[in-house]
Every structure is written in C-alpha cells, then in structure tokens.
Amino acid sequence: MTNITALESLLADRNRHVNTILIRQNNAYTNYVNLKIILMKLKKTISLIIILQKKELSKLTFCSLLTLISFNGYNQEYVDISFDTISTSFRKQKTDQIKSISFRTDIKELKNQEDYKLIIQVDNDETTLSSKDYEIYYKPTLASKLKEKEKIFIKIKKDTLSDRTRTIKLNIRLFKGDSIAKIPNIGDFESILINIKPIRIVNGYEYLGYIGTNFDLVEGIQAKDLFFAANIFKSPEQTLKKKVGFYLSLYGNRALSQIDSSGILKRVVAVEAVSDTSYQVINETRSIRRTRFSDNLGAYISPLWKITSKKSPNSTLNLYYSPSLEFIYRRTKTSISDFGSPKLDTIPKIGDINEETARPQNLPSPRKDTFNEYSFNLGVLGIFLALENKQISVRVHGSVGYASNYFIDFEKSNSNSSILVQQSDLFFSGRAWITEPKSGVTLQAEVTNSAFNPRPFFVATLSKAFDFEKIGTIFTPLSSR
C-alpha cells in the first residue's frame, strides 16, 4: 500500500512538471506573436508619421504627432494600397497589345468603406505618350469591393515608326465623394511610371532582309542602283542537334567601278610630202580610259562550327570555322574611250613618200561591251566572327579556296557562235556587315580577288534591315502609317 501511494505521488509531481513546461511554452509563443504584432504596428505607425509629414495633412509638430498617435492608440484610419513596383517597361509592336499591371490593397483600418472609391488617374504632367496611343481599363471601384490583388489593363496601340521612349504615369487615388479623401496611404508605390519603348525594327539578327543602295566610292561617294539581300543566321545552339549552325545569304549588288587611264594609244595621223626627196610622218599619242563595273547576283551558304566564344551579360562574341560554297552570276560592262588631249610628234624622213609603209589610221570609236560570267567558289579555309548585343550586330567572314569561272569567248570561235570557256583559280574574299537594330541601318563591305588572274571586286552598300515578316512595311503608303 505504501508503494502504491509513493507511485501516485511521483506521477502527480510529473504531471505538474509537464503542465508547467506547457504553460511556459504557450506563454513564450503568445509573447512572440504579441511582439510580432507590436513590430508590425510600429512599422505602420512610422510609415504613417512619414506620410502625414510629407502630405502636410496636419500642422502638428513631430512630438505632438507622436503624442496624438500614442493617445489614440492604433485607431487612426489609413490604407495600404501600392503598385508592385515603381516603374515598368513595355515595347510597342506592329499590332495592338494588352498589358496588365497589378497593385495590392489593404483597407482593414478604413471605416465606412462604402463612402470611398478607388480611382486610377493618369498624371498628365508626367505622361509624354499621346492619349491616342493607349487606353486604360479600370473602372472606379468602391473600397468595400476591392480585392487584395487588383489589376489594371492597358491597351498599347500598334506602331510602325521608330521613335524615342515615351512614358505614362499612373496614380492611385482614394476618393470620398468628388474629392480626394484625406486618408493616409502607407503603400510603398502610390504611383507607377510606365516606359513605352519604340517598336524595334530588328527584333533579332537571325532572319533579315536588306534594301538599299550601292556606293561607288571611285567616282566620289555616289549612290548607284538598288542593293538587296536576305540573310539567315543560325548558330549551332539554335539548331536541333546543337552541333553545326549555318549562314545563308542571297544578294544582288554592284561592284565599284574599275577605272584605268594608264593605257596608251599611238596612231599615224598623216604622211605628208615636204619635197620631191623628203616627207614627214605625223604620229599622235593619246591616253586610253578603260572602265569596268559588274552587277552581281549571288547565293552563299556556309556551315558553322564553333571555335570559341566569349559572353558577357549584354554581349556575345563567337568565332566559327566556316567553309563555304558560293555561286555568282556577273554581268560585266566595259567601256573604252580616249582621255585627255592628243600629243603630236612629227618625224622627218628622206626618200620617196611612195615607199613609206606607214598609213594614216582612224581614231577608234568609243567601245562598250557586255559579257556574262558564272563563278563557283569553294571556300576551304574560312572563319566567321559574330558580335551581337542590343546596340549593334557585327559579322565578318573571310574565306580562301578554289574558284571555277565560266565565261563566253567569241574570239576563240571560228564562226559567229560562241564557246564557253572554263578557268580555274584560287580566290580569297572578305565580307563585313554592321547593323544597328533600332533603325535597321546597315553598312556592308566586300572584297573578292583571284590569285592567278587578278580581278578585284569591291562592294560597299548602305541599306535598311528588316525582319522578314516586316519587310512589306517599306511599301506601305505614308497615309496608313
């Protein structure tokens, strides 16, 4: 019996000890929760003080304001309505687009919520985008019907012209009747600035078309005829197997004029008798001006194997090994004409004029010829350099390899028919494309030459680049833009 009593006493002591521990744990948790609530209210109080001071809703001093808040406890009415961020950005597109902007609301401390409504106002003083270019969708909402998360929808109308960045500024306003309510808003972002960026002519550098003009730098900087091209660039990372990329180019351009005035034309102008036993031969010397230019149509493809790469947060530089295959159709026009004043030279001779073999020669008429040529270039050693970022795209390609040229030769034919002559050679070429994406302005330069039969071709162009899907916009009438 004594043992049972001792055991019951031991169990009672244990239960009291456990209860004491549970009570202490519960008190600690309660204190933690109360402390958290106090800190939250303190934070809101400080925010309320700052906002009241900024908005000058009261003439009380800082100390009296603290006294007032302490006296009234936490019964001061306020709201916590805020955008998620202070600013955001959108870009205009070729079609209308709808964008959403979120903001949060906390109005638990607001009394008589049915008397208030929330309105989103456009700050006309800070807004630079024309009201015709956007629409705001948000109806004035009673405070009692506000959700914790609200959304504003903005319709940004289409744009086809590149321009500078414009802005829209929106303000959150709580109204009571027809005037702004004098209720403090302790939200972090009561306003939001929306940056509307202009439409980007070139959204990427993968599929580009170009229309512009050739430049003939030999005869001064002159625009010459139409230039067009279409380029497709796929890096290895953009292909299915991510091992080999490719570069494809179709183009039509005109090479710079090749002018040579070093040729000399000598001819006998006259053979005149001076006496019965003497005569004179009059010779003329003229400079010859030869001009050549070529119109080219070409197709070019090159696989790309990456050699090395250098990346930064805003830019990418890649170097590729790129053998190439190119077909070029050239229509070359040449002209020959005299240049400068003739120089006469008189040679006196003794003898019978009838024994003189020289005879007067007529001045050749200016001559113009046109001939066609077909070239197949197989580039064995080639490198392709691509630098791309949001500000610029630079592509440089160099190639050395085997060239097979075909042209028509009338002189080797014994009849009026022509024969096709094949000529093998080694070639080297270099190309560079520089594109500014916002405007699409592109500078392109090219040089090609042969080793055994040197005939350099130089090309310089200025064009405007477009994404393939936008290239039709250049033919849009101005009235529809």
CSV table of C-alpha atoms in Angstrom, one decimal, residues 39-437:
chain,number,residue,atom,x,y,z
A,39,LEU,CA,6.5,45.4,-34.5
A,40,MET,CA,4.1,45.4,-37.4
A,41,LYS,CA,2.0,48.2,-35.9
A,42,LEU,CA,5.2,50.1,-35.1
A,43,LYS,CA,6.3,49.9,-38.7
A,44,LYS,CA,2.9,51.1,-39.9
A,45,THR,CA,3.0,53.9,-37.3
A,46,ILE,CA,6.4,55.1,-38.5
A,47,SER,CA,5.2,55.0,-42.2
A,48,LEU,CA,2.0,56.8,-41.2
A,49,ILE,CA,4.1,59.6,-39.5
A,50,ILE,CA,6.3,60.0,-42.6
A,51,ILE,CA,3.3,60.2,-44.9
A,52,LEU,CA,1.5,62.6,-42.7
A,53,GLN,CA,4.6,64.8,-42.7
A,54,LYS,CA,5.1,64.6,-46.5
A,55,LYS,CA,1.5,65.3,-47.3
A,56,GLU,CA,1.2,68.1,-44.7
A,57,LEU,CA,-2.2,66.9,-43.5
A,58,SER,CA,-1.5,68.3,-40.1
A,59,LYS,CA,0.4,71.3,-38.7
A,60,LEU,CA,1.3,69.4,-35.6
A,61,THR,CA,5.0,69.1,-34.7
A,62,PHE,CA,6.7,65.7,-34.8
A,63,CYS,CA,6.5,65.4,-31.0
A,64,SER,CA,2.8,66.3,-30.8
A,65,LEU,CA,2.1,63.9,-33.6
A,66,LEU,CA,3.7,61.1,-31.6
A,67,THR,CA,1.7,62.1,-28.6
A,68,LEU,CA,-1.5,62.2,-30.7
A,69,ILE,CA,-0.9,58.7,-32.1
A,70,SER,CA,0.1,57.3,-28.7
A,71,PHE,CA,-3.1,58.9,-27.2
A,72,ASN,CA,-5.4,57.4,-29.9
A,73,GLY,CA,-3.6,54.1,-30.0
A,74,TYR,CA,-3.8,52.5,-33.4
A,75,ASN,CA,-7.3,53.8,-34.2
A,76,GLN,CA,-6.0,56.2,-36.8
A,77,GLU,CA,-7.6,55.4,-40.2
A,78,TYR,CA,-5.2,54.6,-43.0
A,79,VAL,CA,-5.0,52.4,-46.1
A,80,ASP,CA,-2.1,50.4,-47.6
A,81,ILE,CA,-2.5,50.5,-51.4
A,82,SER,CA,0.6,50.1,-53.6
A,83,PHE,CA,1.8,49.0,-57.0
A,84,ASP,CA,4.1,46.1,-57.1
A,85,THR,CA,7.0,48.3,-58.4
A,86,ILE,CA,7.8,51.9,-59.0
A,87,SER,CA,8.3,51.5,-62.8
A,88,THR,CA,7.9,49.0,-65.6
A,89,SER,CA,8.5,48.9,-69.4
A,90,PHE,CA,6.7,47.7,-72.5
A,91,ARG,CA,7.6,47.9,-76.2
A,92,LYS,CA,5.3,48.9,-79.0
A,93,GLN,CA,4.6,46.2,-81.6
A,94,LYS,CA,3.2,46.1,-85.1
A,95,THR,CA,-0.2,45.1,-83.6
A,96,ASP,CA,-2.2,46.3,-80.7
A,97,GLN,CA,-1.4,44.7,-77.4
A,98,ILE,CA,-3.0,44.4,-74.0
A,99,LYS,CA,-0.8,44.6,-70.9
A,100,SER,CA,-1.7,44.2,-67.2
A,101,ILE,CA,-0.3,46.0,-64.1
A,102,SER,CA,-1.1,44.7,-60.6
A,103,PHE,CA,-1.5,46.5,-57.3
A,104,ARG,CA,-2.3,45.3,-53.8
A,105,THR,CA,-4.8,46.7,-51.3
A,106,ASP,CA,-5.2,46.6,-47.5
A,107,ILE,CA,-8.1,48.7,-46.2
A,108,LYS,CA,-8.9,46.9,-43.0
A,109,GLU,CA,-8.3,50.1,-41.0
A,110,LEU,CA,-10.7,52.1,-43.1
A,111,LYS,CA,-14.1,52.8,-41.6
A,112,ASN,CA,-17.3,53.3,-43.6
A,113,GLN,CA,-15.7,51.8,-46.7
A,114,GLU,CA,-18.9,52.3,-48.7
A,115,ASP,CA,-18.2,56.0,-48.7
A,116,TYR,CA,-14.9,55.7,-50.6
A,117,LYS,CA,-14.0,54.6,-54.1
A,118,LEU,CA,-10.6,53.9,-55.7
A,119,ILE,CA,-9.7,55.6,-59.0
A,120,ILE,CA,-6.6,55.2,-61.2
A,121,GLN,CA,-5.6,58.6,-62.6
A,122,VAL,CA,-3.2,59.5,-65.4
A,123,ASP,CA,-0.7,62.1,-64.4
A,124,ASN,CA,-0.9,64.3,-67.5
A,125,ASP,CA,2.1,66.4,-66.3
A,126,GLU,CA,4.4,63.4,-66.3
A,127,THR,CA,2.9,61.5,-69.2
A,128,THR,CA,4.6,62.0,-72.6
A,129,LEU,CA,2.8,59.3,-74.7
A,130,SER,CA,-0.2,60.7,-76.7
A,131,SER,CA,-3.6,59.7,-75.3
A,132,LYS,CA,-4.4,58.5,-78.8
A,133,ASP,CA,-1.8,55.8,-78.5
A,134,TYR,CA,-3.1,54.0,-75.4
A,135,GLU,CA,-6.3,53.2,-73.4
A,136,ILE,CA,-6.6,52.5,-69.6
A,137,TYR,CA,-9.2,49.9,-68.5
A,138,TYR,CA,-10.1,50.2,-64.8
A,139,LYS,CA,-13.5,51.3,-63.5
A,140,PRO,CA,-13.7,53.3,-60.3
A,141,THR,CA,-14.3,50.7,-57.5
A,142,LEU,CA,-15.9,51.0,-54.1
A,143,ALA,CA,-13.5,50.4,-51.3
A,144,SER,CA,-15.7,47.8,-49.9
A,145,LYS,CA,-15.5,45.8,-53.1
A,146,LEU,CA,-11.7,45.9,-53.5
A,147,LYS,CA,-9.8,42.7,-53.7
A,148,GLU,CA,-6.4,42.1,-52.1
A,149,LYS,CA,-5.0,42.0,-55.6
A,150,GLU,CA,-6.3,44.3,-58.3
A,151,LYS,CA,-5.3,44.6,-62.0
A,152,ILE,CA,-5.2,47.5,-64.4
A,153,PHE,CA,-5.3,46.7,-68.2
A,154,ILE,CA,-3.6,49.0,-70.7
A,155,LYS,CA,-4.1,48.8,-74.5
A,156,ILE,CA,-1.0,49.9,-76.3
A,157,LYS,CA,-1.8,50.7,-79.9
A,158,LYS,CA,0.3,49.5,-82.8
A,159,ASP,CA,3.2,51.5,-84.2
A,160,THR,CA,5.1,51.3,-87.4
A,161,LEU,CA,7.5,54.2,-86.9
A,162,SER,CA,10.6,54.1,-84.7
A,163,ASP,CA,10.7,56.9,-82.1
A,164,ARG,CA,12.1,57.7,-78.7
A,165,THR,CA,10.8,56.2,-75.5
A,166,ARG,CA,7.5,57.7,-74.1
A,167,THR,CA,6.0,57.4,-70.6
A,168,ILE,CA,2.7,57.0,-68.9
A,169,LYS,CA,2.4,57.8,-65.2
A,170,LEU,CA,-0.5,56.4,-63.2
A,171,ASN,CA,-1.5,57.4,-59.6
A,172,ILE,CA,-3.6,55.6,-57.1
A,173,ARG,CA,-6.3,57.9,-55.7
A,174,LEU,CA,-8.9,57.3,-52.9
A,175,PHE,CA,-11.9,59.5,-53.3
A,176,LYS,CA,-14.7,60.4,-50.9
A,177,GLY,CA,-17.5,61.9,-52.9
A,178,ASP,CA,-15.9,64.2,-55.6
A,179,SER,CA,-12.7,65.0,-53.8
A,180,ILE,CA,-9.6,63.1,-52.8
A,181,ALA,CA,-10.0,61.6,-49.3
A,182,LYS,CA,-7.7,62.8,-46.6
A,183,ILE,CA,-6.8,59.2,-45.6
A,184,PRO,CA,-3.1,58.4,-45.3
A,185,ASN,CA,-1.8,55.7,-47.8
A,186,ILE,CA,1.2,53.9,-46.3
A,187,GLY,CA,1.8,51.9,-49.5
A,188,ASP,CA,5.3,51.8,-50.9
A,189,PHE,CA,4.4,52.8,-54.5
A,190,GLU,CA,1.4,55.0,-54.8
A,191,SER,CA,2.4,55.8,-58.4
A,192,ILE,CA,4.0,53.9,-61.3
A,193,LEU,CA,5.9,55.1,-64.3
A,194,ILE,CA,5.3,53.0,-67.5
A,195,ASN,CA,8.0,53.3,-70.1
A,196,ILE,CA,6.7,52.7,-73.6
A,197,LYS,CA,9.7,51.8,-75.8
A,198,PRO,CA,9.5,52.3,-79.6
A,199,ILE,CA,9.0,49.5,-82.0
A,200,ARG,CA,12.3,47.7,-82.7
A,201,ILE,CA,12.9,47.5,-86.5
A,202,VAL,CA,15.1,44.5,-85.9
A,203,ASN,CA,14.0,42.2,-83.1
A,204,GLY,CA,16.7,39.6,-83.7
A,205,TYR,CA,19.6,39.0,-86.1
A,206,GLU,CA,18.6,35.6,-87.4
A,207,TYR,CA,16.3,36.4,-90.3
A,208,LEU,CA,17.0,39.7,-92.0
A,209,GLY,CA,16.2,41.3,-95.3
A,210,TYR,CA,18.0,44.4,-96.7
A,211,ILE,CA,17.1,47.0,-99.2
A,212,GLY,CA,19.3,49.9,-100.0
A,213,THR,CA,21.8,51.3,-102.5
A,214,ASN,CA,25.4,50.6,-103.7
A,215,PHE,CA,28.1,53.2,-103.3
A,216,ASP,CA,30.6,53.9,-106.0
A,217,LEU,CA,33.5,55.4,-104.0
A,218,VAL,CA,35.8,55.6,-107.0
A,219,GLU,CA,33.8,58.4,-108.7
A,220,GLY,CA,33.1,60.2,-105.4
A,221,ILE,CA,30.6,59.0,-102.9
A,222,GLN,CA,27.6,58.3,-105.2
A,223,ALA,CA,24.6,56.1,-104.7
A,224,LYS,CA,24.4,53.6,-107.6
A,225,ASP,CA,21.4,51.4,-108.3
A,226,LEU,CA,19.4,49.1,-106.0
A,227,PHE,CA,21.0,46.7,-103.5
A,228,PHE,CA,19.1,43.9,-101.8
A,229,ALA,CA,20.0,40.9,-99.7
A,230,ALA,CA,18.4,38.3,-97.5
A,231,ASN,CA,20.5,36.6,-94.7
A,232,ILE,CA,19.7,33.7,-92.4
A,233,PHE,CA,22.0,33.1,-89.5
A,234,LYS,CA,21.6,30.0,-87.2
A,235,SER,CA,24.2,29.5,-84.5
A,236,PRO,CA,24.8,25.8,-83.5
A,237,GLU,CA,22.8,26.4,-80.3
A,238,GLN,CA,19.7,27.3,-82.4
A,239,THR,CA,19.7,24.0,-84.4
A,240,LEU,CA,18.1,20.7,-83.4
A,241,LYS,CA,21.4,18.8,-82.6
A,242,LYS,CA,23.2,22.0,-81.4
A,243,LYS,CA,26.4,21.0,-83.1
A,244,VAL,CA,26.5,22.7,-86.5
A,245,GLY,CA,24.9,26.1,-87.5
A,246,PHE,CA,24.7,27.7,-90.9
A,247,TYR,CA,24.7,31.0,-92.7
A,248,LEU,CA,22.8,31.6,-95.9
A,249,SER,CA,22.8,34.7,-98.0
A,250,LEU,CA,21.1,35.7,-101.2
A,251,TYR,CA,22.1,39.1,-102.6
A,252,GLY,CA,22.2,41.4,-105.6
A,253,ASN,CA,24.8,44.2,-105.7
A,254,ARG,CA,27.0,46.3,-107.9
A,255,ALA,CA,30.8,46.3,-107.6
A,256,LEU,CA,32.7,49.6,-107.5
A,257,SER,CA,33.8,50.9,-110.9
A,258,GLN,CA,37.3,49.9,-112.0
A,259,ILE,CA,38.9,52.8,-113.9
A,260,ASP,CA,42.2,52.6,-115.7
A,261,SER,CA,43.7,55.5,-117.6
A,262,SER,CA,47.2,54.2,-117.9
A,263,GLY,CA,46.7,52.8,-121.4
A,264,ILE,CA,48.4,54.5,-124.4
A,265,LEU,CA,47.1,54.6,-128.0
A,266,LYS,CA,49.5,55.5,-130.7
A,267,ARG,CA,48.5,56.1,-134.4
A,268,VAL,CA,49.7,57.7,-137.6
A,269,VAL,CA,47.7,60.8,-138.3
A,270,ALA,CA,49.2,61.8,-141.6
A,271,VAL,CA,52.1,61.2,-144.1
A,272,GLU,CA,52.9,64.4,-145.9
A,273,ALA,CA,55.4,65.2,-148.7
A,274,VAL,CA,57.9,68.0,-147.9
A,275,SER,CA,59.8,68.0,-151.2
A,276,ASP,CA,60.5,65.5,-154.0
A,277,THR,CA,63.1,63.8,-151.9
A,278,SER,CA,61.7,64.2,-148.4
A,279,TYR,CA,58.5,63.7,-146.4
A,280,GLN,CA,57.3,63.6,-142.8
A,281,VAL,CA,55.2,61.2,-140.7
A,282,ILE,CA,52.9,62.7,-138.0
A,283,ASN,CA,52.1,60.5,-135.1
A,284,GLU,CA,49.5,61.0,-132.3
A,285,THR,CA,49.6,59.7,-128.8
A,286,ARG,CA,46.5,59.6,-126.6
A,287,SER,CA,45.7,58.2,-123.1
A,288,ILE,CA,43.0,55.5,-123.1
A,289,ARG,CA,40.4,55.3,-120.4
A,290,ARG,CA,39.0,51.9,-119.6
A,291,THR,CA,36.1,51.5,-117.2
A,292,ARG,CA,34.6,48.3,-115.9
A,293,PHE,CA,31.8,47.6,-113.4
A,294,SER,CA,29.9,44.4,-112.6
A,295,ASP,CA,26.3,43.6,-111.4
A,296,ASN,CA,26.3,40.5,-109.3
A,297,LEU,CA,23.6,38.0,-108.2
A,298,GLY,CA,24.8,35.5,-105.7
A,299,ALA,CA,23.8,32.7,-103.4
A,300,TYR,CA,26.1,31.8,-100.5
A,301,ILE,CA,25.9,29.1,-97.8
A,302,SER,CA,28.4,28.2,-95.0
A,303,PRO,CA,28.2,25.7,-92.2
A,304,LEU,CA,29.3,27.0,-88.8
A,305,TRP,CA,31.4,25.0,-86.2
A,306,LYS,CA,32.1,27.0,-83.1
A,307,ILE,CA,35.8,27.5,-82.3
A,308,THR,CA,35.5,29.8,-79.3
A,309,SER,CA,33.0,32.0,-77.5
A,310,LYS,CA,33.1,35.0,-75.2
A,311,LYS,CA,30.0,36.1,-73.4
A,312,SER,CA,29.0,38.9,-71.1
A,313,PRO,CA,25.6,39.9,-69.6
A,314,ASN,CA,25.0,42.2,-72.5
A,315,SER,CA,27.0,40.9,-75.4
A,316,THR,CA,28.1,37.7,-77.2
A,317,LEU,CA,31.2,37.2,-79.4
A,318,ASN,CA,31.5,33.9,-81.3
A,319,LEU,CA,34.2,32.6,-83.6
A,320,TYR,CA,33.4,29.8,-86.1
A,321,TYR,CA,35.2,27.7,-88.6
A,322,SER,CA,33.1,28.2,-91.8
A,323,PRO,CA,33.9,26.6,-95.1
A,324,SER,CA,31.6,28.0,-97.8
A,325,LEU,CA,30.0,27.4,-101.2
A,326,GLU,CA,29.0,30.3,-103.4
A,327,PHE,CA,27.5,30.8,-106.8
A,328,ILE,CA,27.8,34.2,-108.5
A,329,TYR,CA,26.3,35.4,-111.8
A,330,ARG,CA,28.2,38.5,-113.0
A,331,ARG,CA,27.2,40.8,-115.8
A,332,THR,CA,30.2,42.9,-116.5
A,333,LYS,CA,30.2,46.0,-118.7
A,334,THR,CA,33.4,47.6,-120.1
A,335,SER,CA,33.9,50.8,-122.0
A,336,ILE,CA,37.0,52.2,-123.8
A,337,SER,CA,37.3,55.9,-124.6
A,338,ASP,CA,40.1,58.4,-125.3
A,339,PHE,CA,41.1,60.6,-122.4
A,340,GLY,CA,43.0,63.9,-122.4
A,341,SER,CA,44.4,66.0,-125.3
A,342,PRO,CA,46.4,64.3,-128.1
A,343,LYS,CA,50.1,64.8,-128.3
A,344,LEU,CA,51.5,65.1,-131.9
A,345,ASP,CA,55.0,64.0,-132.9
A,346,THR,CA,56.4,64.8,-136.4
A,347,ILE,CA,59.2,62.6,-137.8
A,348,PRO,CA,61.0,63.9,-140.9
A,349,LYS,CA,62.2,61.3,-143.4
A,350,ILE,CA,64.4,61.4,-146.6
A,351,GLY,CA,63.2,59.4,-149.6
A,352,ASP,CA,60.3,58.6,-151.8
A,353,ILE,CA,57.0,59.0,-150.0
A,354,ASN,CA,55.5,56.2,-152.0
A,355,GLU,CA,57.9,53.7,-150.3
A,356,GLU,CA,56.6,54.6,-146.8
A,357,THR,CA,54.8,51.7,-145.3
A,358,ALA,CA,53.0,53.7,-142.6
A,359,ARG,CA,49.5,54.7,-143.4
A,360,PRO,CA,47.1,57.1,-141.6
A,361,GLN,CA,44.9,55.4,-139.1
A,362,ASN,CA,41.4,56.5,-138.0
A,363,LEU,CA,40.7,57.1,-134.3
A,364,PRO,CA,38.9,54.1,-132.8
A,365,SER,CA,35.3,54.8,-131.9
A,366,PRO,CA,34.4,54.6,-128.2
A,367,ARG,CA,33.6,50.9,-127.4
A,368,LYS,CA,31.2,49.3,-125.0
A,369,ASP,CA,31.0,45.6,-124.3
A,370,THR,CA,28.9,43.5,-122.1
A,371,PHE,CA,29.7,39.9,-121.1
A,372,ASN,CA,28.4,37.3,-118.7
A,373,GLU,CA,30.3,35.2,-116.2
A,374,TYR,CA,29.5,32.4,-113.9
A,375,SER,CA,31.6,31.6,-110.8
A,376,PHE,CA,31.6,28.8,-108.4
A,377,ASN,CA,33.7,29.4,-105.2
A,378,LEU,CA,34.5,26.6,-102.8
A,379,GLY,CA,36.0,28.1,-99.6
A,380,VAL,CA,38.1,25.6,-97.8
A,381,LEU,CA,39.7,27.9,-95.2
A,382,GLY,CA,37.2,30.2,-93.7
A,383,ILE,CA,36.4,31.9,-90.4
A,384,PHE,CA,33.2,33.7,-89.3
A,385,LEU,CA,33.1,36.2,-86.5
A,386,ALA,CA,29.8,37.3,-85.0
A,387,LEU,CA,29.4,40.1,-82.3
A,388,GLU,CA,25.8,40.7,-81.2
A,389,ASN,CA,24.2,42.8,-78.5
A,390,LYS,CA,21.3,45.1,-78.1
A,391,GLN,CA,23.2,48.1,-79.7
A,392,ILE,CA,24.8,46.5,-82.7
A,393,SER,CA,25.5,43.4,-84.8
A,394,VAL,CA,28.8,42.8,-86.5
A,395,ARG,CA,29.5,39.9,-88.8
A,396,VAL,CA,32.8,39.3,-90.5
A,397,HIS,CA,33.6,36.4,-92.8
A,398,GLY,CA,36.9,35.6,-94.5
A,399,SER,CA,37.4,32.7,-97.0
A,400,VAL,CA,40.2,31.2,-99.1
A,401,GLY,CA,39.6,28.4,-101.6
A,402,TYR,CA,39.1,27.2,-105.2
A,403,ALA,CA,37.3,29.1,-107.9
A,404,SER,CA,35.9,27.8,-111.1
A,405,ASN,CA,34.9,30.6,-113.6
A,406,TYR,CA,32.9,30.2,-116.8
A,407,PHE,CA,32.6,32.8,-119.4
A,408,ILE,CA,31.7,33.1,-123.1
A,409,ASP,CA,34.6,33.7,-125.5
A,410,PHE,CA,33.7,34.8,-129.1
A,411,GLU,CA,37.3,35.3,-130.2
A,412,LYS,CA,38.3,31.6,-129.9
A,413,SER,CA,35.3,30.6,-132.1
A,414,ASN,CA,35.8,30.3,-135.8
A,415,SER,CA,32.2,31.2,-136.5
A,416,ASN,CA,29.6,33.6,-135.2
A,417,SER,CA,28.8,31.1,-132.5
A,418,SER,CA,30.3,31.4,-129.0
A,419,ILE,CA,32.1,28.9,-126.8
A,420,LEU,CA,32.0,28.5,-123.1
A,421,VAL,CA,35.5,28.7,-121.5
A,422,GLN,CA,36.3,27.4,-118.0
A,423,GLN,CA,39.1,29.0,-116.0
A,424,SER,CA,40.3,27.7,-112.6
A,425,ASP,CA,41.9,29.9,-110.0
A,426,LEU,CA,42.4,30.4,-106.3
A,427,PHE,CA,40.3,33.1,-104.7
A,428,PHE,CA,40.1,35.0,-101.4
A,429,SER,CA,37.2,37.1,-100.1
A,430,GLY,CA,36.2,39.1,-97.1
A,431,ARG,CA,32.8,40.4,-96.1
A,432,ALA,CA,31.5,42.6,-93.2
A,433,TRP,CA,28.0,43.5,-92.1
A,434,ILE,CA,27.3,46.1,-89.4
A,435,THR,CA,23.7,46.6,-88.3
A,436,GLU,CA,22.1,49.0,-85.8
A,437,PRO,CA,18.9,47.3,-84.6
